[in-house]
Amino acid sequence: MDRRGFLRGVGGLTLGAAVAGCGTAQSAGGPVTVEVWHGQTDTGKKVLDELVAGFHRTHPGIRIDLGGGVLADAMLQKVTAALASGSYPDIAYVFGSDLANVARSPQVVDVTDLVDAGPGFWGPAREAVTVNGRVRAVPALLDSLAVVCNKALFEKAGLPLPEAGWRWSDFVATAGKLTDPGGGVFGTAWPATGDEDTVWRIWPMIWDLGGDVVAGRGIGFADQGVRALEVVRDLAAAKSVYLDPKTGSEQMYQAFESGNIGMVVTGPWQLPDITDAGIDYAVVPLPSFSGRPVTISGPDTWTLFDNGEERVRAARTFLSWLAAPAQDVRWDIGAGSLPLSPQTKNLPAWQEKTAETPGLPAFVDALEHARVRPMHPAYPQVSAAIGTAIVAVLLGRATPADALRDCAAAANAALIIPR
């Protein structure tokens, strides 16, 4: 299950007095049905099913229909078509990077008060559901990026494990020393599909250099992007980076879990598989140019749609229940995600989980320094442009300067179009 397989459970604390209490959403004709398009499979669906069963036991006036029949990766297209036809769910699991486009629909419910009354979400989670100053969804997932290191390969290469404050130049040098062509070992890896999995690893570099994704009606990384792409170029030139050509990065992670990659930039979702593979690993913060801590979080959302007052009230009740720490910690432990709030982090059950999972606290600590991608409707076009640039540099088809020039032309053209 990749990072897109996560959503968030919860219960115990309510999300605010404005939300209807147990059973109050029941209509005169029986329980109110809330249709949820969740997009989850395997472990994610199993945990969600269990949580919904618990919700039904305490909320007899509401029935949650976990339908939709579409994976989370296809949710934007499914929801867009549903809104156009006028037949849409009450709640959908929408990626954070897609929310700005979905939120343009007048059918998306403003949930500012609901989130304000919540458990005190981490900053990145709150930022990821805010579009033009209004909260347009409830946080559903929270993660962060760090570097997972294969301790055996570091020991074999005679290298100490990296420490907080290391630089990208250290990362490049370390990757080169870990690489062993004869043994089939690469120092690191990078997705090479040009999609969002390729892209979101570059933004912490750009933010650290003082750039931004969008600045006004153009990109905010014309200079910083070149510097970031130079790191990509150096890794490729040294032949120390494994390039995964398939969507989902499965080959990259399989290679790491087979002991053929020394370092991988990833999130907490990968730790269960790495543990199951028997890899002795350590987690260290992302390197930076400045020495200051910086990372990215890619939160996803529960977006609520207006199907009438009764169903909106029932959907709000369910979402408030989903965002409370007691169920949140059940989801985190069951599916390997991060707590939505410091309240969940401080629960004994989560503390026990971190004690038995090496490296997990590093991802939670990183949330203090995490940023999120902008809630801009043209972000998908900007992402596609920088994704193309990254792949061109990884494959040696363009210099960083040339690749960034082409990226800027495409991205700026998308940003000047009124949306």
JSON list of N, CA and C in Angstrom, two decimals, residues 317-342:
[
{"chain": "A", "resi": 317, "resn": "THR", "atom": "N", "xyz": [-21.16, 15.00, 11.26]},
{"chain": "A", "resi": 317, "resn": "THR", "atom": "CA", "xyz": [-21.04, 14.18, 12.47]},
{"chain": "A", "resi": 317, "resn": "THR", "atom": "C", "xyz": [-20.01, 13.08, 12.26]},
{"chain": "A", "resi": 318, "resn": "PHE", "atom": "N", "xyz": [-20.07, 12.43, 11.10]},
{"chain": "A", "resi": 318, "resn": "PHE", "atom": "CA", "xyz": [-19.14, 11.35, 10.82]},
{"chain": "A", "resi": 318, "resn": "PHE", "atom": "C", "xyz": [-17.71, 11.87, 10.70]},
{"chain": "A", "resi": 319, "resn": "LEU", "atom": "N", "xyz": [-17.51, 12.99, 10.01]},
{"chain": "A", "resi": 319, "resn": "LEU", "atom": "CA", "xyz": [-16.16, 13.52, 9.84]},
{"chain": "A", "resi": 319, "resn": "LEU", "atom": "C", "xyz": [-15.58, 13.99, 11.17]},
{"chain": "A", "resi": 320, "resn": "SER", "atom": "N", "xyz": [-16.42, 14.55, 12.03]},
{"chain": "A", "resi": 320, "resn": "SER", "atom": "CA", "xyz": [-15.91, 14.97, 13.33]},
{"chain": "A", "resi": 320, "resn": "SER", "atom": "C", "xyz": [-15.47, 13.76, 14.15]},
{"chain": "A", "resi": 321, "resn": "TRP", "atom": "N", "xyz": [-16.22, 12.69, 14.03]},
{"chain": "A", "resi": 321, "resn": "TRP", "atom": "CA", "xyz": [-15.85, 11.45, 14.72]},
{"chain": "A", "resi": 321, "resn": "TRP", "atom": "C", "xyz": [-14.54, 10.90, 14.14]},
{"chain": "A", "resi": 322, "resn": "LEU", "atom": "N", "xyz": [-14.38, 10.99, 12.84]},
{"chain": "A", "resi": 322, "resn": "LEU", "atom": "CA", "xyz": [-13.17, 10.48, 12.19]},
{"chain": "A", "resi": 322, "resn": "LEU", "atom": "C", "xyz": [-11.92, 11.28, 12.56]},
{"chain": "A", "resi": 323, "resn": "ALA", "atom": "N", "xyz": [-12.08, 12.50, 12.98]},
{"chain": "A", "resi": 323, "resn": "ALA", "atom": "CA", "xyz": [-10.92, 13.34, 13.24]},
{"chain": "A", "resi": 323, "resn": "ALA", "atom": "C", "xyz": [-10.48, 13.39, 14.68]},
{"chain": "A", "resi": 324, "resn": "ALA", "atom": "N", "xyz": [-11.16, 12.65, 15.56]},
{"chain": "A", "resi": 324, "resn": "ALA", "atom": "CA", "xyz": [-10.81, 12.67, 16.98]},
{"chain": "A", "resi": 324, "resn": "ALA", "atom": "C", "xyz": [-9.70, 11.66, 17.27]},
{"chain": "A", "resi": 325, "resn": "PRO", "atom": "N", "xyz": [-8.84, 11.95, 18.25]},
{"chain": "A", "resi": 325, "resn": "PRO", "atom": "CA", "xyz": [-7.63, 11.15, 18.48]},
{"chain": "A", "resi": 325, "resn": "PRO", "atom": "C", "xyz": [-7.84, 9.67, 18.75]},
{"chain": "A", "resi": 326, "resn": "ALA", "atom": "N", "xyz": [-8.92, 9.27, 19.41]},
{"chain": "A", "resi": 326, "resn": "ALA", "atom": "CA", "xyz": [-9.07, 7.86, 19.77]},
{"chain": "A", "resi": 326, "resn": "ALA", "atom": "C", "xyz": [-9.13, 6.95, 18.55]},
{"chain": "A", "resi": 327, "resn": "GLN", "atom": "N", "xyz": [-9.87, 7.36, 17.50]},
{"chain": "A", "resi": 327, "resn": "GLN", "atom": "CA", "xyz": [-9.87, 6.57, 16.27]},
{"chain": "A", "resi": 327, "resn": "GLN", "atom": "C", "xyz": [-8.65, 6.88, 15.41]},
{"chain": "A", "resi": 328, "resn": "ASP", "atom": "N", "xyz": [-8.18, 8.09, 15.46]},
{"chain": "A", "resi": 328, "resn": "ASP", "atom": "CA", "xyz": [-6.98, 8.46, 14.71]},
{"chain": "A", "resi": 328, "resn": "ASP", "atom": "C", "xyz": [-5.83, 7.52, 15.05]},
{"chain": "A", "resi": 329, "resn": "VAL", "atom": "N", "xyz": [-5.64, 7.27, 16.33]},
{"chain": "A", "resi": 329, "resn": "VAL", "atom": "CA", "xyz": [-4.52, 6.42, 16.73]},
{"chain": "A", "resi": 329, "resn": "VAL", "atom": "C", "xyz": [-4.75, 4.98, 16.28]},
{"chain": "A", "resi": 330, "resn": "ARG", "atom": "N", "xyz": [-6.00, 4.54, 16.22]},
{"chain": "A", "resi": 330, "resn": "ARG", "atom": "CA", "xyz": [-6.28, 3.20, 15.71]},
{"chain": "A", "resi": 330, "resn": "ARG", "atom": "C", "xyz": [-5.89, 3.09, 14.24]},
{"chain": "A", "resi": 331, "resn": "TRP", "atom": "N", "xyz": [-6.22, 4.14, 13.48]},
{"chain": "A", "resi": 331, "resn": "TRP", "atom": "CA", "xyz": [-5.84, 4.12, 12.06]},
{"chain": "A", "resi": 331, "resn": "TRP", "atom": "C", "xyz": [-4.32, 4.16, 11.91]},
{"chain": "A", "resi": 332, "resn": "ASP", "atom": "N", "xyz": [-3.67, 5.04, 12.65]},
{"chain": "A", "resi": 332, "resn": "ASP", "atom": "CA", "xyz": [-2.22, 5.18, 12.53]},
{"chain": "A", "resi": 332, "resn": "ASP", "atom": "C", "xyz": [-1.51, 3.87, 12.81]},
{"chain": "A", "resi": 333, "resn": "ILE", "atom": "N", "xyz": [-1.93, 3.20, 13.86]},
{"chain": "A", "resi": 333, "resn": "ILE", "atom": "CA", "xyz": [-1.29, 1.95, 14.24]},
{"chain": "A", "resi": 333, "resn": "ILE", "atom": "C", "xyz": [-1.61, 0.85, 13.24]},
{"chain": "A", "resi": 334, "resn": "GLY", "atom": "N", "xyz": [-2.84, 0.86, 12.73]},
{"chain": "A", "resi": 334, "resn": "GLY", "atom": "CA", "xyz": [-3.24, -0.19, 11.81]},
{"chain": "A", "resi": 334, "resn": "GLY", "atom": "C", "xyz": [-2.69, -0.05, 10.41]},
{"chain": "A", "resi": 335, "resn": "ALA", "atom": "N", "xyz": [-2.48, 1.18, 9.97]},
{"chain": "A", "resi": 335, "resn": "ALA", "atom": "CA", "xyz": [-2.11, 1.40, 8.57]},
{"chain": "A", "resi": 335, "resn": "ALA", "atom": "C", "xyz": [-0.79, 2.14, 8.38]},
{"chain": "A", "resi": 336, "resn": "GLY", "atom": "N", "xyz": [-0.14, 2.55, 9.46]},
{"chain": "A", "resi": 336, "resn": "GLY", "atom": "CA", "xyz": [1.20, 3.11, 9.34]},
{"chain": "A", "resi": 336, "resn": "GLY", "atom": "C", "xyz": [1.28, 4.57, 8.99]},
{"chain": "A", "resi": 337, "resn": "SER", "atom": "N", "xyz": [0.27, 5.36, 9.29]},
{"chain": "A", "resi": 337, "resn": "SER", "atom": "CA", "xyz": [0.29, 6.79, 8.99]},
{"chain": "A", "resi": 337, "resn": "SER", "atom": "C", "xyz": [0.70, 7.58, 10.23]},
{"chain": "A", "resi": 338, "resn": "LEU", "atom": "N", "xyz": [0.75, 8.90, 10.10]},
{"chain": "A", "resi": 338, "resn": "LEU", "atom": "CA", "xyz": [1.14, 9.77, 11.21]},
{"chain": "A", "resi": 338, "resn": "LEU", "atom": "C", "xyz": [-0.08, 10.36, 11.89]},
{"chain": "A", "resi": 339, "resn": "PRO", "atom": "N", "xyz": [0.03, 10.73, 13.16]},
{"chain": "A", "resi": 339, "resn": "PRO", "atom": "CA", "xyz": [-1.09, 11.36, 13.87]},
{"chain": "A", "resi": 339, "resn": "PRO", "atom": "C", "xyz": [-1.49, 12.67, 13.21]},
{"chain": "A", "resi": 340, "resn": "LEU", "atom": "N", "xyz": [-2.80, 12.94, 13.22]},
{"chain": "A", "resi": 340, "resn": "LEU", "atom": "CA", "xyz": [-3.29, 14.20, 12.67]},
{"chain": "A", "resi": 340, "resn": "LEU", "atom": "C", "xyz": [-3.03, 15.38, 13.59]},
{"chain": "A", "resi": 341, "resn": "SER", "atom": "N", "xyz": [-2.81, 15.10, 14.88]},
{"chain": "A", "resi": 341, "resn": "SER", "atom": "CA", "xyz": [-2.66, 16.18, 15.84]},
{"chain": "A", "resi": 341, "resn": "SER", "atom": "C", "xyz": [-1.68, 15.79, 16.94]},
{"chain": "A", "resi": 342, "resn": "PRO", "atom": "N", "xyz": [-1.13, 16.77, 17.64]},
{"chain": "A", "resi": 342, "resn": "PRO", "atom": "CA", "xyz": [-0.30, 16.46, 18.81]},
{"chain": "A", "resi": 342, "resn": "PRO", "atom": "C", "xyz": [-1.05, 15.67, 19.87]}
]
